[in-house]
Coordinates of C-alpha atoms and ligand atoms in Angstrom, one line a residue:
X1 CA 109.7 -32.4 -86.3
X2 CA 107.7 -34.1 -89.1
X3 CA 104.5 -35.8 -87.9
X4 CA 105.6 -39.1 -89.4
X5 CA 108.8 -39.1 -87.4
X6 CA 107.1 -38.0 -84.2
X7 CA 104.6 -40.9 -84.4
X8 CA 107.3 -43.4 -85.0
X9 CA 109.1 -42.4 -81.8
X10 CA 108.7 -44.6 -78.8
X11 CA 106.8 -42.6 -76.1
X12 CA 108.7 -44.4 -73.3
X13 CA 112.3 -44.8 -72.4
X14 CA 114.2 -46.7 -75.2
X15 CA 114.2 -50.4 -74.6
X16 CA 117.9 -50.7 -75.5
X17 CA 118.6 -49.7 -71.9
X18 CA 117.5 -53.2 -70.9
X19 CA 120.5 -54.9 -72.6
X20 CA 124.2 -54.5 -72.0
X21 CA 127.4 -56.1 -73.2
X22 CA 129.9 -57.6 -70.7
X23 CA 132.7 -57.6 -73.3
X24 CA 136.0 -56.1 -72.4
X25 CA 138.0 -54.1 -74.9
X26 CA 141.7 -53.0 -74.6
X27 CA 145.3 -53.7 -75.4
X28 CA 146.7 -57.1 -74.5
X29 CA 149.6 -55.6 -72.5
X30 CA 147.0 -53.8 -70.3
X31 CA 144.5 -56.6 -69.9
X32 CA 145.6 -60.1 -70.7
X33 CA 142.0 -61.4 -70.6
X34 CA 140.8 -59.1 -73.4
X35 CA 139.7 -60.6 -76.7
X36 CA 139.3 -57.4 -78.7
X37 CA 141.4 -54.2 -79.2
X38 CA 139.9 -50.8 -78.1
X39 CA 136.9 -49.8 -80.2
X40 CA 137.6 -46.9 -82.6
X41 CA 135.0 -44.2 -82.6
X42 CA 133.1 -44.3 -85.9
X43 CA 132.7 -40.6 -86.9
X44 CA 129.5 -40.4 -88.8
X45 CA 129.7 -36.8 -89.8
X46 CA 132.3 -34.0 -89.7
X47 CA 135.7 -34.4 -88.0
X48 CA 136.8 -34.8 -84.4
X49 CA 138.2 -31.4 -83.2
X50 CA 142.0 -31.9 -82.9
X51 CA 142.2 -29.7 -79.8
X52 CA 140.3 -32.3 -77.7
X53 CA 142.5 -33.9 -75.1
X54 CA 142.3 -36.2 -72.1
X55 CA 140.1 -39.2 -71.1
X56 CA 136.5 -39.7 -70.2
X57 CA 135.9 -42.3 -67.5
X58 CA 132.4 -43.9 -67.1
X59 CA 131.3 -46.6 -64.7
X60 CA 128.1 -48.6 -65.1
X61 CA 126.5 -51.8 -64.0
X62 CA 126.5 -54.6 -66.6
X63 CA 124.6 -57.5 -65.0
X64 CA 126.1 -60.6 -63.4
X65 CA 127.9 -63.8 -64.5
X66 CA 124.6 -65.6 -64.7
X67 CA 122.6 -62.9 -66.5
X68 CA 120.7 -64.3 -69.5
X69 CA 120.8 -63.3 -73.1
X70 CA 117.7 -62.5 -75.2
X71 CA 116.8 -66.2 -75.4
X72 CA 117.3 -66.7 -71.7
X73 CA 120.7 -68.5 -72.0
X74 CA 123.7 -67.6 -70.0
X75 CA 126.3 -65.6 -72.0
X76 CA 129.1 -63.2 -71.4
X77 CA 128.2 -60.9 -74.2
X78 CA 124.9 -59.0 -74.6
X79 CA 122.7 -59.8 -71.6
X80 CA 119.4 -58.7 -70.1
X81 CA 120.1 -58.3 -66.4
X82 CA 116.6 -57.5 -65.3
X83 CA 114.6 -60.1 -67.4
X84 CA 113.5 -61.9 -64.2
X85 CA 111.2 -58.9 -63.6
X86 CA 112.6 -58.1 -60.1
X87 CA 116.3 -57.4 -60.5
X88 CA 117.1 -53.7 -61.0
X89 CA 119.5 -52.7 -63.7
X90 CA 121.9 -51.5 -61.1
X91 CA 122.4 -54.9 -59.5
X92 CA 125.4 -55.9 -61.6
X93 CA 129.2 -55.9 -61.9
X94 CA 130.7 -52.4 -62.5
X95 CA 132.2 -51.9 -65.9
X96 CA 134.7 -49.2 -66.4
X97 CA 134.8 -47.5 -69.7
X98 CA 137.6 -45.1 -70.8
X99 CA 137.2 -42.9 -73.9
X100 CA 140.7 -41.7 -75.0
X101 CA 141.3 -38.4 -76.8
X102 CA 145.1 -38.6 -76.5
X103 CA 145.9 -39.8 -80.1
X104 CA 143.4 -37.9 -82.2
X105 CA 145.4 -38.4 -85.4
X106 CA 144.5 -42.1 -85.1
X107 CA 141.1 -41.4 -83.7
X108 CA 139.2 -41.7 -80.4
X109 CA 139.2 -45.1 -78.7
X110 CA 137.1 -46.8 -76.1
X111 CA 138.5 -49.4 -73.6
X112 CA 136.4 -51.3 -71.1
X113 CA 137.1 -53.6 -68.1
X114 CA 135.0 -55.2 -65.4
X115 CA 135.8 -54.2 -61.8
X116 CA 137.1 -57.4 -60.3
X117 CA 137.4 -57.4 -56.5
X118 CA 137.9 -60.9 -54.9
X119 CA 134.1 -61.5 -54.7
X120 CA 133.9 -61.2 -58.5
X121 CA 136.1 -64.2 -58.8
X122 CA 134.2 -66.1 -56.1
X123 CA 130.9 -65.3 -58.0
X124 CA 132.5 -66.6 -61.3
X125 CA 134.0 -69.7 -59.7
X126 CA 130.9 -70.8 -57.8
X127 CA 128.8 -70.2 -61.0
X128 CA 131.1 -72.2 -63.2
X129 CA 132.3 -75.1 -61.0
X130 CA 129.8 -77.8 -60.4
X131 CA 131.3 -78.7 -57.0
X132 CA 130.7 -75.2 -55.5
X133 CA 127.1 -74.9 -56.6
X134 CA 125.9 -74.6 -53.0
X135 CA 128.0 -71.5 -52.6
X136 CA 126.5 -69.7 -55.6
X137 CA 125.5 -66.0 -55.5
X138 CA 121.9 -65.1 -56.3
X139 CA 120.1 -61.8 -56.9
X140 CA 117.8 -60.6 -54.1
X141 CA 116.4 -57.4 -55.5
X142 CA 119.1 -54.8 -55.3
X143 CA 121.7 -57.1 -53.8
X144 CA 123.6 -60.3 -54.8
X145 CA 124.1 -62.8 -52.0
X146 CA 125.7 -66.1 -51.3
X147 CA 124.5 -67.6 -48.0
X148 CA 127.9 -69.0 -47.2
X149 CA 130.2 -66.4 -48.8
X150 CA 128.4 -63.1 -48.2
X151 CA 127.5 -60.2 -50.4
X152 CA 128.9 -59.0 -53.7
X153 CA 130.8 -55.7 -53.8
X154 CA 129.8 -54.6 -57.3
X155 CA 131.6 -51.2 -57.4
X156 CA 129.4 -49.9 -60.2
X157 CA 128.3 -46.4 -59.0
X158 CA 130.9 -43.6 -59.0
X159 CA 134.6 -42.6 -59.0
X160 CA 136.7 -40.5 -56.7
X161 CA 139.9 -39.1 -58.1
X162 CA 142.7 -38.6 -55.6
X163 CA 146.2 -37.2 -55.6
X164 CA 148.3 -37.2 -52.4
X165 CA 151.6 -35.3 -52.1
X166 CA 153.7 -38.4 -52.8
X167 CA 151.7 -39.4 -55.9
X168 CA 153.1 -38.6 -59.3
X169 CA 149.8 -38.7 -61.0
X170 CA 146.1 -38.8 -60.1
X171 CA 144.6 -42.0 -58.7
X172 CA 141.1 -43.3 -59.1
X173 CA 138.7 -45.1 -56.7
X174 CA 135.6 -47.0 -57.9
X175 CA 132.9 -46.8 -55.3
X176 CA 129.3 -47.8 -54.3
X177 CA 127.2 -47.9 -51.2
X178 CA 127.7 -51.5 -50.0
X179 CA 131.4 -52.4 -50.0
X180 CA 134.9 -51.0 -49.6
X181 CA 136.1 -48.6 -52.3
X182 CA 138.7 -50.1 -54.6
X183 CA 141.5 -48.4 -56.4
X184 CA 141.6 -48.7 -60.2
X185 CA 144.7 -48.4 -62.4
X186 CA 143.6 -45.6 -64.8
X187 CA 145.8 -46.9 -67.6
X188 CA 145.1 -50.6 -67.5
X189 CA 141.7 -50.3 -65.8
X190 CA 142.7 -53.2 -63.5
X191 CA 141.2 -53.4 -60.0
X192 CA 144.2 -52.8 -57.8
X193 CA 143.5 -52.8 -54.1
X194 CA 140.7 -51.9 -51.5
X195 CA 140.8 -48.9 -49.2
X196 CA 141.5 -50.3 -45.8
X197 CA 141.9 -53.9 -44.6
X198 CA 138.8 -56.1 -44.3
X199 CA 139.2 -56.1 -40.5
X200 CA 139.1 -52.3 -40.4
X201 CA 135.5 -52.2 -41.7
X202 CA 132.6 -53.4 -39.6
X203 CA 129.5 -55.1 -40.9
X204 CA 126.3 -53.1 -41.2
X205 CA 124.4 -55.5 -38.9
X206 CA 125.9 -58.0 -36.5
X207 CA 123.7 -60.9 -35.6
X208 CA 125.5 -64.1 -34.8
X209 CA 123.7 -67.4 -35.1
X210 CA 125.3 -70.2 -33.1
X211 CA 127.3 -72.4 -35.5
X212 CA 127.4 -69.8 -38.2
X213 CA 130.8 -68.3 -38.9
X214 CA 131.3 -64.9 -40.4
X215 CA 131.2 -64.8 -44.2
X216 CA 134.4 -63.7 -46.0
X217 CA 132.5 -61.0 -48.1
X218 CA 131.0 -58.8 -45.4
X219 CA 128.0 -56.4 -45.8
X220 CA 129.7 -53.1 -45.5
X221 CA 127.6 -50.0 -45.7
X222 CA 129.5 -46.9 -46.7
X223 CA 129.2 -43.8 -49.0
X224 CA 129.0 -44.1 -52.8
X225 CA 130.5 -40.6 -52.9
X226 CA 133.3 -40.3 -50.4
X227 CA 135.2 -37.0 -50.5
X228 CA 138.8 -35.9 -51.0
X229 CA 140.3 -32.6 -50.0
X230 CA 143.2 -31.8 -52.3
X231 CA 144.2 -28.8 -50.2
X232 CA 144.9 -30.9 -47.1
X233 CA 145.4 -34.2 -48.9
X234 CA 142.8 -36.1 -46.9
X235 CA 140.2 -38.6 -48.1
X236 CA 137.1 -39.2 -46.0
X237 CA 134.5 -41.9 -46.0
X238 CA 132.1 -43.6 -43.5
X239 CA 131.4 -47.1 -42.2
X240 CA 127.8 -47.4 -41.1
X241 CA 126.1 -49.9 -38.8
X242 CA 122.4 -50.5 -38.5
X243 CA 120.7 -52.2 -35.6
X244 CA 118.1 -54.9 -36.7
X245 CA 115.3 -52.8 -35.4
X246 CA 116.6 -49.9 -37.5
X247 CA 117.0 -52.2 -40.5
X248 CA 113.5 -53.7 -40.1
X249 CA 112.1 -50.2 -40.0
X250 CA 113.6 -49.5 -43.3
X251 CA 116.8 -51.0 -44.6
X252 CA 119.4 -53.3 -45.9
X253 CA 120.3 -56.9 -45.5
X254 CA 117.0 -58.3 -44.2
X255 CA 116.9 -60.8 -47.1
X256 CA 120.3 -62.0 -46.1
X257 CA 119.4 -62.3 -42.4
X258 CA 116.2 -64.2 -43.2
X259 CA 118.1 -66.5 -45.5
X260 CA 120.8 -67.1 -42.8
X261 CA 118.1 -67.7 -40.2
X262 CA 116.1 -70.0 -42.4
X263 CA 119.2 -72.0 -43.3
X264 CA 120.1 -72.2 -39.6
X265 CA 116.6 -73.6 -38.7
X266 CA 116.9 -76.2 -41.5
X267 CA 120.3 -77.1 -40.2
X268 CA 119.4 -77.3 -36.5
X269 CA 116.3 -79.4 -37.1
X270 CA 117.8 -81.5 -39.9
X271 CA 114.8 -80.6 -42.1
X272 CA 117.1 -80.6 -45.1
X273 CA 120.6 -82.0 -45.1
X274 CA 122.8 -79.3 -46.7
X275 CA 125.4 -80.7 -48.9
X276 CA 128.6 -79.6 -47.2
X277 CA 131.0 -77.9 -49.6
X278 CA 134.4 -77.1 -48.2
X279 CA 137.0 -75.1 -50.1
X280 CA 140.2 -77.1 -49.9
X281 CA 142.1 -74.3 -48.1
X282 CA 139.4 -73.9 -45.6
X283 CA 139.2 -77.5 -44.5
X284 CA 139.1 -77.8 -40.7
X285 CA 140.7 -80.3 -38.4
X286 CA 138.5 -82.1 -35.8
X287 CA 138.3 -80.0 -32.5
X288 CA 139.2 -81.3 -29.1
X289 CA 136.4 -81.4 -26.4
X290 CA 137.7 -78.2 -24.6
X291 CA 137.9 -76.4 -27.9
X292 CA 134.4 -77.5 -28.9
X293 CA 133.1 -76.2 -25.5
X294 CA 134.9 -72.9 -26.0
X295 CA 133.5 -72.6 -29.6
X296 CA 130.0 -73.3 -28.4
X297 CA 130.4 -70.7 -25.6
X298 CA 131.7 -68.1 -28.1
X299 CA 128.7 -68.8 -30.4
X300 CA 126.2 -68.4 -27.6
X301 CA 127.8 -65.1 -26.6
X302 CA 127.8 -64.0 -30.2
X303 CA 124.1 -64.8 -30.4
X304 CA 123.2 -63.0 -27.2
X305 CA 125.3 -60.1 -28.2
X306 CA 123.4 -60.1 -31.5
X307 CA 120.1 -60.1 -29.7
X308 CA 121.1 -57.1 -27.6
X309 CA 122.4 -55.4 -30.7
X310 CA 118.9 -55.6 -32.3
X311 CA 118.2 -52.3 -30.6
X312 CA 121.6 -50.8 -30.0
X313 CA 123.9 -51.6 -32.9
X314 CA 123.7 -48.2 -34.7
X315 CA 127.0 -46.6 -35.5
X316 CA 128.8 -44.4 -38.0
X317 CA 132.6 -44.3 -38.1
X318 CA 134.1 -41.3 -39.9
X319 CA 137.3 -42.7 -41.7
X320 CA 140.2 -40.7 -42.8
X321 CA 142.8 -42.0 -45.3
X322 CA 146.2 -40.5 -46.4
X323 CA 146.5 -42.7 -49.5
X324 CA 148.2 -45.7 -48.1
X325 CA 148.1 -48.0 -45.1
X326 CA 145.6 -48.0 -42.2
X327 CA 142.6 -45.9 -41.9
X328 CA 142.1 -43.5 -39.0
X329 CA 138.6 -43.7 -37.6
X330 CA 136.3 -42.0 -35.1
X331 CA 132.8 -43.1 -33.9
X332 CA 130.5 -40.2 -34.6
X333 CA 128.3 -39.2 -31.6
X334 CA 125.6 -36.7 -31.2
X335 CA 125.4 -34.3 -28.2
X336 CA 123.7 -36.8 -25.9
X337 CA 126.8 -39.0 -26.4
X338 CA 125.0 -41.7 -28.3
X339 CA 126.0 -42.9 -31.8
X340 CA 124.3 -41.3 -34.6
X341 CA 121.5 -43.4 -36.2
X342 CA 121.4 -43.5 -40.0
X343 CA 117.9 -44.5 -41.0
X344 CA 118.6 -44.7 -44.8
X345 CA 122.1 -44.2 -46.2
X346 CA 124.9 -41.8 -46.5
X347 CA 125.0 -42.0 -50.3
X348 CA 127.0 -38.7 -50.4
X349 CA 129.1 -36.7 -48.0
X350 CA 131.1 -33.4 -48.4
X351 CA 134.2 -31.8 -47.0
X352 CA 134.7 -28.0 -46.5
X353 CA 137.7 -26.1 -45.2
X354 CA 136.8 -26.8 -41.6
X355 CA 133.9 -29.3 -41.6
X356 CA 132.8 -32.8 -42.8
X357 CA 129.1 -32.9 -43.7
X358 CA 127.2 -36.2 -43.6
X359 CA 123.6 -36.6 -44.8
X360 CA 121.1 -39.4 -44.2
X361 CA 120.2 -39.5 -47.9
X362 CA 116.8 -40.2 -49.5
X363 CA 118.2 -43.4 -50.9
X364 CA 116.4 -45.9 -48.8
X365 CA 116.3 -49.6 -49.4
X366 CA 113.1 -51.1 -48.1
X367 CA 112.6 -54.8 -47.4
X368 CA 110.5 -55.0 -50.6
X369 CA 113.5 -54.3 -52.7
X370 CA 115.5 -57.2 -51.2
X371 CA 113.1 -60.0 -51.8
X372 CA 114.1 -62.9 -54.1
X373 CA 112.0 -63.6 -57.2
X374 CA 109.3 -66.3 -56.6
X375 CA 109.4 -68.6 -59.5
X376 CA 105.9 -70.0 -58.9
X377 CA 103.5 -67.7 -60.7
X378 CA 100.6 -69.2 -58.8
X379 CA 101.4 -67.0 -55.8
X380 CA 101.9 -63.8 -57.7
X381 CA 98.9 -62.0 -56.1
X382 CA 100.1 -62.9 -52.7
X383 CA 103.6 -61.8 -53.6
X384 CA 102.3 -58.5 -54.9
X385 CA 100.4 -57.9 -51.6
X386 CA 103.4 -58.9 -49.5
X387 CA 105.8 -56.6 -51.5
X388 CA 103.4 -53.6 -51.3
X389 CA 102.9 -54.3 -47.5
X390 CA 106.7 -54.1 -46.9
X391 CA 107.4 -51.1 -49.1
X392 CA 107.5 -47.6 -47.8
X393 CA 108.5 -44.1 -48.9
X394 CA 111.8 -42.5 -48.1
X395 CA 112.0 -39.9 -45.3
X396 CA 110.8 -36.5 -46.2
X397 CA 113.4 -34.5 -44.1
X398 CA 117.1 -34.4 -44.4
X399 CA 119.2 -35.1 -41.2
X400 CA 122.6 -33.5 -41.6
X401 CA 125.5 -34.2 -39.3
X402 CA 128.3 -31.6 -39.1
X403 CA 131.7 -32.6 -37.8
X404 CA 134.5 -30.1 -37.1
X405 CA 137.7 -31.3 -38.7
X406 CA 139.8 -29.9 -35.9
X407 CA 138.0 -32.2 -33.5
X408 CA 139.4 -35.3 -35.3
X409 CA 142.0 -36.0 -32.6
X410 CA 144.2 -39.1 -33.3
X411 CA 144.3 -39.7 -29.6
X412 CA 140.6 -40.3 -29.4
X413 CA 138.3 -42.8 -31.0
X414 CA 135.1 -40.7 -31.1
X415 CA 134.0 -37.3 -32.4
X416 CA 130.9 -35.2 -31.8
X417 CA 128.6 -34.0 -34.5
X418 CA 125.9 -31.3 -34.7
X419 CA 122.6 -32.4 -36.1
X420 CA 120.6 -30.1 -38.5
X421 CA 117.3 -30.9 -40.1
X422 CA 116.4 -29.4 -43.5
X423 CA 113.0 -30.3 -45.0
X424 CA 112.7 -31.7 -48.5
X425 CA 114.5 -35.0 -49.1
X426 CA 117.8 -35.1 -51.1
X427 CA 120.1 -37.9 -52.3
X428 CA 122.9 -35.6 -53.6
X429 CA 124.3 -32.4 -52.4
X430 CA 127.4 -30.3 -52.7
X431 CA 129.1 -27.9 -50.2
X432 CA 131.1 -24.8 -50.9
X433 CA 134.7 -25.4 -49.8
X434 CA 135.0 -22.1 -48.0
X435 CA 133.0 -21.7 -44.8
X436 CA 133.6 -18.0 -43.8
X437 CA 132.5 -17.3 -40.2
X438 CA 131.7 -21.1 -39.8
X439 CA 128.8 -20.7 -42.2
X440 CA 128.6 -23.8 -44.4
X441 CA 126.7 -23.4 -47.7
X442 CA 125.0 -26.6 -48.9
X443 CA 123.5 -27.0 -52.4
X444 CA 120.7 -29.6 -52.4
X445 CA 118.9 -31.4 -55.1
X446 CA 115.5 -31.9 -53.3
X447 CA 114.2 -35.1 -55.0
X448 CA 110.6 -34.8 -53.8
X449 CA 108.8 -38.2 -54.1
X450 CA 111.7 -39.6 -56.0
X451 CA 114.0 -42.3 -54.7
X452 CA 116.7 -43.7 -56.9
X453 CA 116.4 -47.0 -55.0
X454 CA 113.0 -47.6 -56.5
X455 CA 112.7 -49.3 -59.9
X456 CA 110.0 -50.8 -62.0
X457 CA 109.3 -54.5 -61.3
X458 CA 106.6 -56.9 -62.6
X459 CA 104.6 -56.2 -59.4
X460 CA 104.2 -52.5 -60.1
X461 CA 101.6 -50.6 -62.1
X462 CA 103.1 -50.2 -65.5
X463 CA 102.0 -47.2 -67.5
X464 CA 103.7 -48.2 -70.7
X465 CA 101.3 -47.3 -73.5
X466 CA 103.5 -48.4 -76.4
X467 CA 101.1 -49.8 -79.0
X468 CA 101.2 -53.6 -79.6
X469 CA 103.7 -54.2 -76.9
X470 CA 103.1 -57.9 -76.6
X471 CA 102.4 -58.4 -80.3
X472 CA 105.8 -56.9 -81.2
X473 CA 107.5 -58.9 -78.5
X474 CA 108.8 -55.8 -76.8
X475 CA 110.1 -56.1 -73.3
X476 CA 108.6 -54.2 -70.4
X477 CA 111.0 -51.7 -68.7
X478 CA 111.5 -53.9 -65.6
X479 CA 114.6 -53.0 -63.8
X480 CA 114.7 -49.4 -64.9
X481 CA 115.0 -46.8 -62.2
X482 CA 112.0 -44.6 -61.4
X483 CA 112.0 -41.0 -62.5
X484 CA 110.7 -38.0 -60.5
X485 CA 107.1 -38.3 -59.2
X486 CA 106.7 -34.7 -58.3
X487 CA 108.3 -31.3 -59.1
X488 CA 111.7 -31.4 -57.5
X489 CA 113.4 -28.4 -55.9
X490 CA 116.9 -26.9 -56.0
X491 CA 117.9 -25.6 -52.6
X492 CA 120.7 -23.5 -51.2
X493 CA 120.9 -23.7 -47.4
X494 CA 123.4 -22.1 -45.0
X495 CA 124.2 -23.9 -41.7
X496 CA 126.3 -22.5 -38.8
X497 CA 128.8 -25.3 -38.3
X498 CA 129.6 -24.1 -34.7
X499 CA 126.0 -24.1 -33.4
X500 CA 124.3 -26.4 -35.9
X501 CA 121.7 -23.7 -36.6
X502 CA 120.0 -23.4 -40.0
X503 CA 120.5 -19.8 -41.0
X504 CA 117.0 -19.1 -42.6
X505 CA 117.7 -15.7 -43.9
X506 CA 120.2 -17.2 -46.4
X507 CA 117.9 -20.0 -47.4
X508 CA 116.9 -20.1 -51.1
X509 CA 114.8 -22.8 -52.7
X510 CA 113.6 -22.7 -56.3
X511 CA 110.8 -24.9 -57.8
X512 CA 109.6 -24.6 -61.3
X513 CA 107.0 -26.6 -63.1
X514 CA 109.0 -26.6 -66.3
X515 CA 112.6 -26.6 -65.2
X516 CA 113.1 -28.5 -61.9
X517 CA 112.0 -32.0 -62.6
X518 CA 114.8 -34.1 -61.2
X519 CA 117.6 -31.5 -61.0
X520 CA 120.9 -33.5 -60.9
X521 CA 123.9 -32.2 -59.0
X522 CA 127.3 -33.3 -60.2
X523 CA 128.8 -35.7 -57.7
X524 CA 132.3 -35.2 -59.1
X525 CA 134.2 -32.6 -57.1
X526 CA 136.5 -30.4 -59.1
X527 CA 140.1 -30.4 -58.1
X528 CA 140.8 -28.1 -56.5
X529 CA 137.3 -27.7 -55.0
X530 CA 135.7 -24.3 -55.8
X531 CA 135.7 -21.9 -52.9
X532 CA 132.1 -21.0 -53.8
X533 CA 129.7 -22.6 -56.2
Ligands
FE2_630 FE1 125.0 -40.9 -56.6

C-alpha cells in the first residue's frame, strides 16, 4: 500500500455506518407501497459469473419512524438513528434486503422492505397523528417503548428458514430477542404472520399496578436464533420470564417498569393530569358499581401477585411448532423442580438428534442500556456517574441447559433439564446434529470481555483519534457496537446429555493473539444440519 493512501485512510470504523436509508425497493405487484423498482447492481469491473444462482437475504436495523436526517429533521430516507448519542444502531425497524441472481442476463437486483408487524403501524400512526401524541413510542437505549401501548417488536436480527412436510417451498422467519418471530413472504418480503397467538406468549416480567391494564404490545423475551430440525420437521423456541429481582440484578424492561410506576404515581396523586387519549375502538362504557368493585379487586390481586413475583417469576417455556396453529409448550425445570432462571438471555439455542440445548448467553442488557436520553446537558456529569453505577459486565461462565427431546410429553406441561457450566462466556454456539452415545458436541465462540449489547454512547470514553474530528464536522461513532476487548477463544466442548457431565478429555479450546479476536460462528444452520462440524 502506498504511504499516501495509507495516511488518507480513516484509522477508525467508517462513519458511513452511522447513516442508513429507510427506502423500500421492489416491484409494485409485490409491494404496493414501493416508490422505486429493484436496484440493479452496477458492475464496476469485469462481468457477473453466469453460473451464479439463488438469492441472498439480509436483515438489518434501519432506525425508526422519528429518526432524524443529517440536519436533525425527520425523514424517511437517509437517517442517523444514533445521533442522540445514546440510541444504539440496532434499535430500529428491521429492513429485509434480497439480492437476486435468478435473471443474470438482465443483471443482479436488490429489493428491500421493512418488517411491519402491527406495532410498526402503531408506531407510525402515533408519530404522525396529532391526536395520538400521548401514545407515541420513544427510544430508551436499546428498546423502543410507548407507555400505553408497550414495546416495539423490531425483528431486525436474524432469519430462520423452515420447511415442513406439507410446505411446497422453504419458509422464512424474521427474529430477534424481544418479540414473537414473524413469517416473511420470501418473494414479496411482506410480513405475513407471527408464530403463535399473542396469548400463547407470556410477558418477561409481570408486575401489575392497580388501574393499569396490560399493553397490547407485550414485552416478550425469546431467542433471536430459534432452531429448526428438518429431519423431524420441528421448530423450537423459548419464552423467558424474569422476576423483578432477577431483572434488577441485570436485565430487561426496567426503564419500562420505572416509567409505568412513575406515570402511575403521577396519576394517583394527580400531580399531572394526563391527557386521556382513547382509540375509537377501545372506548369503554361506564361500569356498574359491582363491576367497579370486581375490577378494583382484580387490580389489587394483580398488584399483590406482582409483588410476590418480584422474587419468584422466573420461567422458561420450551416451545415446539409444527408450522401452523398452536404452539406446544413445556415449562423447563431443573432437578430441584424449580424453574430455570435465565440471568441474561437465550440469544441462541440448538437442536441435536436427541436433545435441545439452551444457553444463558453473554448478551446481557444492563439497566444502563435502557435509560432515556436526558436532554438537559447541565446534568451530564450526574448522568454519566449514574450510568456507570448501573452498568455491569456480562457473566463470565456459560450456563447450559440440556433437555431430552423424548421427554417432551404432550400430556405434561413441564420438562426437566440438566445444567452444565462451561467457563468463558459465549453469545453464539453451534451443536453437532449427531450425539452418539448421548455425547453432545458444542462449538462455542468464547467472546471474552465482549458483549454485543454494549455500544458506544456519549457517556463512554471515546478513543477516536481521527485528526480534526470536530473541525471536519465528523460525527462520533455513537451507537456503534463494541468490538472484542480481549483475545477471544474458540472452544469445542463435549457434554454427556444423560448425566449433564462435561467430558473434559474431549475439551479443546484455542486462543491465538493473531487469529482469535472475535471469532464469529455462523448462526444459520445448514439444511440438513451437518452430522458433525
Ligand atoms: Fe446473534
